[in-house]
PDB file of C-alpha atoms in Angstrom:
ATOM      1  CA  MET A 102      17.576  -9.850   0.419  1.00 62.00           C
ATOM      2  CA  GLU A 103      18.586  -6.321  -0.472  1.00 61.00           C
ATOM      3  CA  GLU A 104      22.337  -6.846  -0.747  1.00 67.00           C
ATOM      4  CA  ASN A 105      21.860  -9.593  -3.369  1.00 79.00           C
ATOM      5  CA  LEU A 106      19.687  -7.626  -5.799  1.00 91.00           C
ATOM      6  CA  LEU A 107      20.935  -6.120  -9.047  1.00 95.00           C
ATOM      7  CA  LYS A 108      20.468  -2.383  -9.513  1.00 96.00           C
ATOM      8  CA  ASN A 109      19.369  -0.444 -12.581  1.00 97.00           C
ATOM      9  CA  VAL A 110      19.054  -3.445 -14.875  1.00 97.00           C
ATOM     10  CA  HIS A 111      17.989  -1.243 -17.811  1.00 97.00           C
ATOM     11  CA  HIS A 112      21.404   0.420 -18.065  1.00 96.00           C
ATOM     12  CA  GLY A 113      23.033  -0.227 -21.437  1.00 94.00           C
ATOM     13  CA  LEU A 114      19.776  -1.259 -23.122  1.00 96.00           C
ATOM     14  CA  ASP A 115      19.341   0.058 -26.673  1.00 95.00           C
ATOM     15  CA  VAL A 116      16.626   2.714 -26.867  1.00 96.00           C
ATOM     16  CA  PRO A 117      14.142   2.900 -29.756  1.00 95.00           C
ATOM     17  CA  GLY A 118      14.020   6.509 -30.835  1.00 93.00           C
ATOM     18  CA  GLU A 119      14.166   9.354 -28.314  1.00 96.00           C
ATOM     19  CA  ILE A 120      13.799   9.021 -24.558  1.00 97.00           C
ATOM     20  CA  LEU A 121      10.937  11.202 -23.328  1.00 97.00           C
ATOM     21  CA  GLY A 122      11.171  10.248 -19.645  1.00 97.00           C
ATOM     22  CA  LEU A 123      13.220   7.781 -17.621  1.00 98.00           C
ATOM     23  CA  VAL A 124      13.522   6.492 -14.060  1.00 98.00           C
ATOM     24  CA  SER A 125      16.101   8.484 -12.106  1.00 95.00           C
ATOM     25  CA  LYS A 126      18.589   7.457  -9.423  1.00 93.00           C
ATOM     26  CA  GLU A 127      18.746   3.784  -8.412  1.00 96.00           C
ATOM     27  CA  TYR A 128      16.309   0.924  -7.934  1.00 97.00           C
ATOM     28  CA  GLN A 129      16.758  -2.794  -7.274  1.00 97.00           C
ATOM     29  CA  TYR A 130      15.260  -5.523  -9.432  1.00 97.00           C
ATOM     30  CA  CYS A 131      12.895  -7.605  -7.302  1.00 97.00           C
ATOM     31  CA  HIS A 132      11.542 -10.776  -8.925  1.00 97.00           C
ATOM     32  CA  TYR A 133      10.102 -14.194  -8.191  1.00 97.00           C
ATOM     33  CA  GLY A 134      12.112 -15.914  -5.475  1.00 96.00           C
ATOM     34  CA  CYS A 135      14.635 -13.091  -5.069  1.00 94.00           C
ATOM     35  CA  ASP A 136      14.546 -13.487  -1.269  1.00 94.00           C
ATOM     36  CA  GLY A 137      14.447 -17.287  -1.288  1.00 93.00           C
ATOM     37  CA  PHE A 138      10.643 -17.403  -1.112  1.00 95.00           C
ATOM     38  CA  ASP A 139       9.036 -19.169  -4.074  1.00 96.00           C
ATOM     39  CA  ASP A 140       6.096 -17.053  -5.231  1.00 96.00           C
ATOM     40  CA  ARG A 141       5.962 -18.196  -8.853  1.00 96.00           C
ATOM     41  CA  GLY A 142       2.536 -17.819 -10.422  1.00 94.00           C
ATOM     42  CA  TRP A 143       1.090 -15.246  -8.025  1.00 96.00           C
ATOM     43  CA  GLY A 144       3.692 -12.888  -6.499  1.00 96.00           C
ATOM     44  CA  CYS A 145       4.397 -10.489  -9.372  1.00 96.00           C
ATOM     45  CA  GLY A 146       2.478  -7.593  -7.804  1.00 96.00           C
ATOM     46  CA  TYR A 147       4.406  -7.987  -4.555  1.00 98.00           C
ATOM     47  CA  ARG A 148       7.731  -8.011  -6.411  1.00 98.00           C
ATOM     48  CA  THR A 149       6.926  -4.883  -8.400  1.00 97.00           C
ATOM     49  CA  LEU A 150       5.901  -3.252  -5.124  1.00 98.00           C
ATOM     50  CA  GLN A 151       9.266  -4.225  -3.633  1.00 98.00           C
ATOM     51  CA  THR A 152      11.056  -2.622  -6.594  1.00 98.00           C
ATOM     52  CA  LEU A 153       9.172   0.633  -5.927  1.00 98.00           C
ATOM     53  CA  CYS A 154      10.109   0.383  -2.250  1.00 97.00           C
ATOM     54  CA  SER A 155      13.767  -0.181  -3.140  1.00 97.00           C
ATOM     55  CA  TRP A 156      13.820   3.055  -5.137  1.00 97.00           C
ATOM     56  CA  ILE A 157      12.397   5.022  -2.196  1.00 96.00           C
ATOM     57  CA  LYS A 158      14.775   3.384   0.270  1.00 95.00           C
ATOM     58  CA  LEU A 159      17.832   4.098  -1.890  1.00 94.00           C
ATOM     59  CA  ARG A 160      16.622   7.661  -2.477  1.00 92.00           C
ATOM     60  CA  GLN A 161      16.297   8.295   1.249  1.00 90.00           C
ATOM     61  CA  GLY A 162      19.721   6.795   1.943  1.00 83.00           C
ATOM     62  CA  GLU A 163      20.963   6.156   5.461  1.00 79.00           C
ATOM     63  CA  ALA A 164      18.089   8.160   6.916  1.00 78.00           C
ATOM     64  CA  CYS A 165      15.723   5.336   5.909  1.00 81.00           C
ATOM     65  CA  LYS A 166      15.642   2.559   8.510  1.00 84.00           C
ATOM     66  CA  GLN A 167      12.729   0.702   6.889  1.00 89.00           C
ATOM     67  CA  VAL A 168      13.713  -2.492   5.078  1.00 92.00           C
ATOM     68  CA  ILE A 169      12.000  -3.623   1.898  1.00 95.00           C
ATOM     69  CA  PRO A 170       8.952  -5.480   3.253  1.00 96.00           C
ATOM     70  CA  SER A 171       8.672  -9.218   2.592  1.00 97.00           C
ATOM     71  CA  ILE A 172       5.570 -10.731   1.037  1.00 97.00           C
ATOM     72  CA  GLY A 173       4.407 -11.898   4.463  1.00 97.00           C
ATOM     73  CA  THR A 174       4.938  -8.442   5.950  1.00 98.00           C
ATOM     74  CA  ILE A 175       3.044  -6.862   3.052  1.00 98.00           C
ATOM     75  CA  GLN A 176       0.088  -9.157   3.662  1.00 98.00           C
ATOM     76  CA  GLU A 177       0.144  -8.397   7.384  1.00 98.00           C
ATOM     77  CA  SER A 178       0.187  -4.653   6.703  1.00 98.00           C
ATOM     78  CA  LEU A 179      -2.858  -4.872   4.428  1.00 98.00           C
ATOM     79  CA  VAL A 180      -4.727  -6.692   7.191  1.00 98.00           C
ATOM     80  CA  GLU A 181      -3.597  -4.075   9.729  1.00 97.00           C
ATOM     81  CA  MET A 182      -4.909  -1.331   7.421  1.00 97.00           C
ATOM     82  CA  GLU A 183      -8.203  -3.302   7.223  1.00 97.00           C
ATOM     83  CA  ASP A 184      -7.950  -3.558   3.459  1.00 96.00           C
ATOM     84  CA  LYS A 185      -7.883  -7.361   3.778  1.00 96.00           C
ATOM     85  CA  LEU A 186      -9.382  -9.892   6.183  1.00 97.00           C
ATOM     86  CA  PRO A 187      -7.040 -11.819   8.520  1.00 97.00           C
ATOM     87  CA  SER A 188      -7.515 -14.900   6.328  1.00 97.00           C
ATOM     88  CA  PHE A 189      -5.516 -13.096   3.613  1.00 96.00           C
ATOM     89  CA  ILE A 190      -2.241 -13.749   5.469  1.00 97.00           C
ATOM     90  CA  GLY A 191      -0.407 -16.735   4.063  1.00 97.00           C
ATOM     91  CA  THR A 192      -2.493 -16.937   0.877  1.00 97.00           C
ATOM     92  CA  LYS A 193      -1.368 -16.721  -2.752  1.00 97.00           C
ATOM     93  CA  ASP A 194      -3.861 -13.976  -3.526  1.00 96.00           C
ATOM     94  CA  TRP A 195      -2.653 -11.362  -5.997  1.00 94.00           C
ATOM     95  CA  ILE A 196      -2.384  -7.671  -5.238  1.00 95.00           C
ATOM     96  CA  GLY A 197      -2.798  -4.784  -7.664  1.00 93.00           C
ATOM     97  CA  SER A 198      -1.986  -1.116  -7.997  1.00 94.00           C
ATOM     98  CA  PHE A 199      -4.384  -0.001  -5.251  1.00 94.00           C
ATOM     99  CA  GLU A 200      -2.852  -2.316  -2.655  1.00 96.00           C
ATOM    100  CA  VAL A 201       0.607  -1.245  -3.788  1.00 96.00           C
ATOM    101  CA  SER A 202      -0.305   2.392  -3.150  1.00 97.00           C
ATOM    102  CA  LEU A 203      -1.500   1.557   0.368  1.00 97.00           C
ATOM    103  CA  VAL A 204       1.666  -0.349   1.261  1.00 98.00           C
ATOM    104  CA  VAL A 205       4.080   2.264  -0.113  1.00 97.00           C
ATOM    105  CA  ASP A 206       2.390   4.916   2.015  1.00 97.00           C
ATOM    106  CA  PHE A 207       2.184   2.622   5.059  1.00 97.00           C
ATOM    107  CA  PHE A 208       5.886   1.771   5.200  1.00 96.00           C
ATOM    108  CA  PHE A 209       7.529   4.829   3.633  1.00 95.00           C
ATOM    109  CA  ASP A 210       5.016   7.660   4.125  1.00 94.00           C
ATOM    110  CA  VAL A 211       4.949   8.258   0.363  1.00 96.00           C
ATOM    111  CA  PRO A 212       1.486   8.730  -1.180  1.00 97.00           C
ATOM    112  CA  CYS A 213       0.773   7.409  -4.659  1.00 97.00           C
ATOM    113  CA  LYS A 214      -1.373   8.537  -7.575  1.00 97.00           C
ATOM    114  CA  ILE A 215      -3.586   5.888  -9.208  1.00 97.00           C
ATOM    115  CA  ILE A 216      -4.453   6.290 -12.886  1.00 96.00           C
ATOM    116  CA  HIS A 217      -7.152   4.071 -14.390  1.00 95.00           C
ATOM    117  CA  ILE A 218      -6.872   3.464 -18.135  1.00 92.00           C
ATOM    118  CA  ARG A 219      -9.895   1.803 -19.721  1.00 92.00           C
ATOM    119  CA  SER A 220      -7.997  -0.120 -22.406  1.00 89.00           C
ATOM    120  CA  GLY A 221      -4.558  -0.605 -23.880  1.00 86.00           C
ATOM    121  CA  GLU A 222      -5.720   1.471 -26.813  1.00 89.00           C
ATOM    122  CA  GLU A 223      -5.982   4.488 -24.487  1.00 91.00           C
ATOM    123  CA  LEU A 224      -2.455   4.195 -23.065  1.00 91.00           C
ATOM    124  CA  ILE A 225      -1.315   6.780 -25.589  1.00 93.00           C
ATOM    125  CA  ASP A 226      -3.667   9.329 -23.993  1.00 93.00           C
ATOM    126  CA  HIS A 227      -1.757   9.071 -20.684  1.00 94.00           C
ATOM    127  CA  ILE A 228       1.801   9.163 -21.987  1.00 95.00           C
ATOM    128  CA  ASN A 229       2.281  12.823 -21.073  1.00 96.00           C
ATOM    129  CA  VAL A 230       1.400  12.047 -17.438  1.00 96.00           C
ATOM    130  CA  LEU A 231       4.039   9.316 -17.344  1.00 97.00           C
ATOM    131  CA  VAL A 232       6.639  11.533 -18.997  1.00 97.00           C
ATOM    132  CA  GLU A 233       5.977  14.308 -16.488  1.00 97.00           C
ATOM    133  CA  HIS A 234       6.216  11.808 -13.620  1.00 97.00           C
ATOM    134  CA  PHE A 235       9.641  10.594 -14.714  1.00 97.00           C
ATOM    135  CA  LYS A 236      10.857  14.158 -15.209  1.00 97.00           C
ATOM    136  CA  THR A 237       9.642  15.493 -11.863  1.00 96.00           C
ATOM    137  CA  VAL A 238       9.665  12.454  -9.520  1.00 97.00           C
ATOM    138  CA  GLY A 239      11.632   9.754 -11.307  1.00 97.00           C
ATOM    139  CA  ALA A 240      10.222   6.770  -9.413  1.00 97.00           C
ATOM    140  CA  PRO A 241       9.382   3.442 -11.057  1.00 98.00           C
ATOM    141  CA  VAL A 242       5.683   2.961 -11.810  1.00 98.00           C
ATOM    142  CA  MET A 243       3.569  -0.133 -11.093  1.00 97.00           C
ATOM    143  CA  MET A 244       1.244  -1.324 -13.870  1.00 95.00           C
ATOM    144  CA  GLY A 245      -1.517  -3.876 -13.379  1.00 91.00           C
ATOM    145  CA  GLY A 246      -4.537  -4.909 -15.431  1.00 86.00           C
ATOM    146  CA  ASP A 247      -7.317  -7.430 -15.874  1.00 85.00           C
ATOM    147  CA  THR A 248      -7.011  -9.381 -19.143  1.00 81.00           C
ATOM    148  CA  ASP A 249      -3.321  -8.484 -19.090  1.00 78.00           C
ATOM    149  CA  SER A 250      -3.121  -9.360 -15.409  1.00 77.00           C
ATOM    150  CA  SER A 251       0.656  -9.680 -15.100  1.00 86.00           C
ATOM    151  CA  SER A 252       2.084  -6.950 -12.891  1.00 93.00           C
ATOM    152  CA  LYS A 253       5.004  -5.046 -14.344  1.00 95.00           C
ATOM    153  CA  GLY A 254       7.185  -2.066 -13.576  1.00 97.00           C
ATOM    154  CA  ILE A 255       7.377   0.894 -15.949  1.00 98.00           C
ATOM    155  CA  LEU A 256      10.739   2.651 -16.021  1.00 98.00           C
ATOM    156  CA  GLY A 257      10.522   5.037 -18.945  1.00 98.00           C
ATOM    157  CA  VAL A 258       8.933   6.292 -22.156  1.00 98.00           C
ATOM    158  CA  SER A 259      10.459   6.673 -25.613  1.00 97.00           C
ATOM    159  CA  ARG A 260       9.191   7.415 -29.108  1.00 96.00           C
ATOM    160  CA  ASP A 261      10.309   6.929 -32.673  1.00 95.00           C
ATOM    161  CA  SER A 262       8.597   7.516 -36.015  1.00 91.00           C
ATOM    162  CA  SER A 263       6.588   4.302 -35.796  1.00 90.00           C
ATOM    163  CA  ASP A 264       5.408   4.008 -32.176  1.00 94.00           C
ATOM    164  CA  THR A 265       5.656   5.034 -28.528  1.00 96.00           C
ATOM    165  CA  TYR A 266       7.359   2.627 -26.131  1.00 97.00           C
ATOM    166  CA  LEU A 267       7.279   1.845 -22.405  1.00 97.00           C
ATOM    167  CA  LEU A 268      10.365   0.496 -20.662  1.00 98.00           C
ATOM    168  CA  VAL A 269       8.963  -2.603 -18.937  1.00 98.00           C
ATOM    169  CA  LEU A 270      10.558  -4.354 -15.955  1.00 98.00           C
ATOM    170  CA  ASP A 271       9.152  -7.877 -15.709  1.00 97.00           C
ATOM    171  CA  PRO A 272       9.191  -9.405 -12.182  1.00 97.00           C
ATOM    172  CA  HIS A 273       8.474 -12.954 -13.413  1.00 96.00           C
ATOM    173  CA  PHE A 274      12.133 -13.968 -13.673  1.00 96.00           C
ATOM    174  CA  TYR A 275      13.002 -16.848 -11.329  1.00 96.00           C
ATOM    175  CA  GLY A 276      16.540 -17.857 -10.487  1.00 89.00           C
ATOM    176  CA  GLN A 277      19.879 -16.200  -9.869  1.00 87.00           C
ATOM    177  CA  CYS A 278      20.500 -12.901 -11.661  1.00 84.00           C
ATOM    178  CA  ASN A 279      24.149 -12.829 -12.655  1.00 82.00           C
ATOM    179  CA  ASN A 280      24.251  -9.653 -14.725  1.00 89.00           C
ATOM    180  CA  ARG A 281      21.954  -7.165 -16.379  1.00 93.00           C
ATOM    181  CA  GLY A 282      23.046  -8.210 -19.869  1.00 92.00           C
ATOM    182  CA  GLU A 283      21.504 -11.650 -19.444  1.00 93.00           C
ATOM    183  CA  LEU A 284      18.258 -10.131 -18.214  1.00 95.00           C
ATOM    184  CA  GLN A 285      18.153  -7.775 -21.185  1.00 95.00           C
ATOM    185  CA  ASN A 286      18.917 -10.510 -23.708  1.00 95.00           C
ATOM    186  CA  ASP A 287      16.118 -12.655 -22.291  1.00 94.00           C
ATOM    187  CA  GLY A 288      13.614  -9.783 -22.336  1.00 95.00           C
ATOM    188  CA  TRP A 289      13.079  -9.346 -18.603  1.00 97.00           C
ATOM    189  CA  VAL A 290      13.645  -5.621 -19.096  1.00 97.00           C
ATOM    190  CA  LYS A 291      12.785  -4.254 -22.520  1.00 97.00           C
ATOM    191  CA  TRP A 292      11.216  -1.434 -24.494  1.00 97.00           C
ATOM    192  CA  ARG A 293       7.693  -2.532 -25.422  1.00 96.00           C
ATOM    193  CA  PRO A 294       5.647  -0.686 -28.090  1.00 95.00           C
ATOM    194  CA  LEU A 295       2.179   0.457 -27.097  1.00 94.00           C
ATOM    195  CA  LYS A 296       0.699  -1.575 -29.948  1.00 92.00           C
ATOM    196  CA  ASP A 297       1.748  -4.741 -28.065  1.00 91.00           C
ATOM    197  CA  PHE A 298      -0.396  -3.968 -25.010  1.00 90.00           C
ATOM    198  CA  CYS A 299      -3.846  -5.580 -24.790  1.00 86.00           C
ATOM    199  CA  TYR A 300      -6.628  -3.469 -26.238  1.00 88.00           C
ATOM    200  CA  ASP A 301      -9.217  -5.546 -24.346  1.00 86.00           C
ATOM    201  CA  SER A 302      -7.558  -5.024 -20.937  1.00 89.00           C
ATOM    202  CA  PHE A 303      -7.842  -2.076 -18.593  1.00 89.00           C
ATOM    203  CA  TYR A 304      -4.670  -0.915 -16.870  1.00 92.00           C
ATOM    204  CA  ASN A 305      -4.065   0.728 -13.507  1.00 94.00           C
ATOM    205  CA  LEU A 306      -0.902   2.707 -12.886  1.00 96.00           C
ATOM    206  CA  CYS A 307       0.525   3.449  -9.441  1.00 97.00           C
ATOM    207  CA  LEU A 308       2.854   6.461  -9.392  1.00 98.00           C
ATOM    208  CA  PRO A 309       4.713   7.144  -6.101  1.00 98.00           C
ATOM    209  CA  GLN A 310       4.603  10.864  -5.302  1.00 97.00           C
ATOM    210  CA  TYR A 311       7.977  11.031  -3.615  1.00 93.00           C
ATOM    211  CA  LYS A 312       9.292  14.419  -2.467  1.00 86.00           C
ATOM    212  CA  GLU A 313      12.677  15.223  -1.013  1.00 76.00           C
ATOM    213  CA  ARG A 314      12.633  16.119   2.677  1.00 68.00           C
TER     214      ARG A 314
END
């Protein structure tokens, strides 16, 4: 899977206003079906998790022997950690930010911080935490919610005179990625203003706390 994935698909994207914080180094864009397994309709959390794992793996370089875990391997690990029952394996059950934090630590020994945000209206109150994360760690962030239940990656923060924006990486693309320009034109990676997030949805953020060794 890993050799076929595009890297840094936000590069070259126009930025609204000033960048306050941005993902550093390299990551790979993991999305529906990127490994030949069709997970459309339920696998977005797994794919965002894989993107986070790709960043850690690329950051660690040749010293990292762990491959990006498949969806099946992720499910097996959650059962091994006793977070899920054995019947979870092989299902189409979604996973969220908490499960993502468990799996990142399980496979890569990288703990994660979970931030619970009660509504989209309160995202603005947590922008400084995201900015500091990108400046000090630089890892992609997983975002999940309830009404807005679609998992997404967060790659950066910007601001202009009218709004604050999150750089959103959408894992719901299905098909062959030929180049980052096509993904950008179709909105699979884009700057999204905070006003467009759901005010009636809570959001959970998963921030990998990676440290150089």
